[in-house]
GROMACS .gro file of C-alpha atoms in nm:
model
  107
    1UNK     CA    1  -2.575  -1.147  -0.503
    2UNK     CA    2  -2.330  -0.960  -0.294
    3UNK     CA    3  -2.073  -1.118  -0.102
    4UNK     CA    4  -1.972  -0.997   0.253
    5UNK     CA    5  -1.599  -0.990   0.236
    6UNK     CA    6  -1.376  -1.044   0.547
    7UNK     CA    7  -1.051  -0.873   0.629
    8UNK     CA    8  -0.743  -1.117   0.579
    9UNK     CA    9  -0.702  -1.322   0.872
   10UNK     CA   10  -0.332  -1.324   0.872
   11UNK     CA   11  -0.086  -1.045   0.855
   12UNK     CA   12   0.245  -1.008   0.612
   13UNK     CA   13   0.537  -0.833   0.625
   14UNK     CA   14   0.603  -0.548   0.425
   15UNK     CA   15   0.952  -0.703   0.291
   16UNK     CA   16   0.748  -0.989   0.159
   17UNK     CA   17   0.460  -0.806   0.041
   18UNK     CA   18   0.723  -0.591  -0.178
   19UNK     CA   19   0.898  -0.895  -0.358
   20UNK     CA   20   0.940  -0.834  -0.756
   21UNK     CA   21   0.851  -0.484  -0.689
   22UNK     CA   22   1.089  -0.249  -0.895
   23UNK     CA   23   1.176  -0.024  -0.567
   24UNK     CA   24   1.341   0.352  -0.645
   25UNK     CA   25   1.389   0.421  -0.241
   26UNK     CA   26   1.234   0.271   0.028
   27UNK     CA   27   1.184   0.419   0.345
   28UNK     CA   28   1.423   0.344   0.653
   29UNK     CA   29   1.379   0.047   0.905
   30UNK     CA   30   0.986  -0.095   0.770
   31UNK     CA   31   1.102  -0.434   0.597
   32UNK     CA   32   0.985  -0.554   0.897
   33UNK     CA   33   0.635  -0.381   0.944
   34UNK     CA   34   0.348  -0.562   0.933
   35UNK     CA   35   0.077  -0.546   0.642
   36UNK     CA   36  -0.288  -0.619   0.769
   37UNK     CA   37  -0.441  -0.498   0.428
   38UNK     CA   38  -0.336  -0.312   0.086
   39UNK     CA   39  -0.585   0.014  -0.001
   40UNK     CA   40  -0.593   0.278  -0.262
   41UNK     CA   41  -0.888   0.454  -0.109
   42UNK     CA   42  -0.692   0.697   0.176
   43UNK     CA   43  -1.047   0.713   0.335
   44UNK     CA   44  -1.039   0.361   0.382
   45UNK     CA   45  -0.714   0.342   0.556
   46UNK     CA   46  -0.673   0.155   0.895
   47UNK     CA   47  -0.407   0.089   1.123
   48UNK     CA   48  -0.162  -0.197   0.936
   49UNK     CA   49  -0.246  -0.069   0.600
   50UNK     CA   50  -0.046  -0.029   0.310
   51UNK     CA   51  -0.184   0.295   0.076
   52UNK     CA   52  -0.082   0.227  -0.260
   53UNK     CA   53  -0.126   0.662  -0.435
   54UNK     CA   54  -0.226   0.620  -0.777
   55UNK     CA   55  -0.273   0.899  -1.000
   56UNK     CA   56  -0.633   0.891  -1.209
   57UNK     CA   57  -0.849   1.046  -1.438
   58UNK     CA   58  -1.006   1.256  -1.158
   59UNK     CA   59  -0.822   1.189  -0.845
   60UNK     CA   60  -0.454   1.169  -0.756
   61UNK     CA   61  -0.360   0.941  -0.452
   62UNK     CA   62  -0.008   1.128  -0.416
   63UNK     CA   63  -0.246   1.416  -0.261
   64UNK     CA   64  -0.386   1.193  -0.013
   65UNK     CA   65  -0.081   1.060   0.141
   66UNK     CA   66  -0.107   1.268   0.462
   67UNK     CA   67  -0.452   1.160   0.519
   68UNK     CA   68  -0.319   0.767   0.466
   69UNK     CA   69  -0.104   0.823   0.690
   70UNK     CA   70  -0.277   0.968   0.975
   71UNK     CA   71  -0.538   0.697   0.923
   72UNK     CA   72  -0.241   0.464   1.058
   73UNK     CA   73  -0.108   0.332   0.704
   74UNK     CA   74   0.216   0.150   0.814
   75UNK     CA   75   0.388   0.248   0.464
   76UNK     CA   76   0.299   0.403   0.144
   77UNK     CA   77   0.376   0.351  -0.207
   78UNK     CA   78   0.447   0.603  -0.483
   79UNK     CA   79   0.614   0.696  -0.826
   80UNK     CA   80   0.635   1.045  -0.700
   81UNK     CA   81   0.935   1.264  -0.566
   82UNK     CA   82   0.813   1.235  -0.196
   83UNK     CA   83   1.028   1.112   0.071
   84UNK     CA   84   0.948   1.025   0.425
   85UNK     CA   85   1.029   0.760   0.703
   86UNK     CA   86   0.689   0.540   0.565
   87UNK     CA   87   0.716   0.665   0.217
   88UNK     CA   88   0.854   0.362  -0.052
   89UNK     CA   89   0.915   0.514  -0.382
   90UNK     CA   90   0.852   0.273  -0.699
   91UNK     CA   91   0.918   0.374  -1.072
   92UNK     CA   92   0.550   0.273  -1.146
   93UNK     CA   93   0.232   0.293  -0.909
   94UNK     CA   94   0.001   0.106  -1.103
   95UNK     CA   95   0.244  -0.204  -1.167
   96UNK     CA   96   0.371  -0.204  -0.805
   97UNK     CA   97   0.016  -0.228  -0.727
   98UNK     CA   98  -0.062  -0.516  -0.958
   99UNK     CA   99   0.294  -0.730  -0.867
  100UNK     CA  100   0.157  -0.634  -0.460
  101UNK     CA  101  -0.184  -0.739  -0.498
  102UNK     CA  102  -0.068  -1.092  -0.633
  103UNK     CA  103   0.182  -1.112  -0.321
  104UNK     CA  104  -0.080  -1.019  -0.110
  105UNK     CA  105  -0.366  -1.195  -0.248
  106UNK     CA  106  -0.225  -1.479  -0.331
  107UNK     CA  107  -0.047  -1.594  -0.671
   0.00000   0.00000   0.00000
C-alpha cells in the first residue's frame, strides 16, 4: 500500500542542515537560509529547497542547476567547478547527500 507523504512541517537552516558535511566553498551570506525540503530531482524543486546535483548513469544533476534554481532552490550542492552566490561546493555529491539526508531527516 502506498503511503501519502507530507512535506516537513518545520523548516531548518542551511548551516545546520550542512553539519559534518566536508564543504570545498560555500556560497556567500546563506548559513542562514532556510531549508523547507532536500531534492535531487531539479523538476521537483520548490521555493526553500535545497538541490543536491548528482552525477548518474544517465543523467547528470550539475546540468540541471539553472533549472533548480529558477524553480526557487535556496542553495545547491555540488562536487563540480561551479561557483555562484547559492552554489556550495562539496568534495563528494553523493556523501554530502547521505551525511544531509540524516541531518535533515532525522539521525
Amino acid at each position: 500500500m502506498l503511503k501519502n507523504c507530507k512535506k516537513r512541517e518545520f523548516i531548518m537552516k542551511l548551516k545546520d542542515l550542512l553539519e559534518d558535511v566536508c564543504l570545498t566553498q560555500k556560497g556567500n551570506k546563506i548559513a542562514e537560509v532556510d531549508v523547507e525540503s532536500v531534492k535531487i530531482d531539479s523538476r521537483q524543486v520548490e521555493k526553500g529547497d535545497v538541490f543536491i546535483a548528482l552525477a548518474g548513469e544517465n543523467f547528470d544533476g550539475n546540468d540541471y542547476i539553472d533549472m533548480a534554481l529558477k524553480n526557487g532552490a535556496s542553495a545547491v550542492v555540488t562536487d563540480k567547478g561551479i561557483s555562484g552566490e547559492k552554489i556550495i561546493r562539496v568534495e563528494n555529491a553523493r556523501s554530502a547527500y547521505a551525511i544531509i539526508s540524516k541531518n535533515f531527516f532525522g539521525k
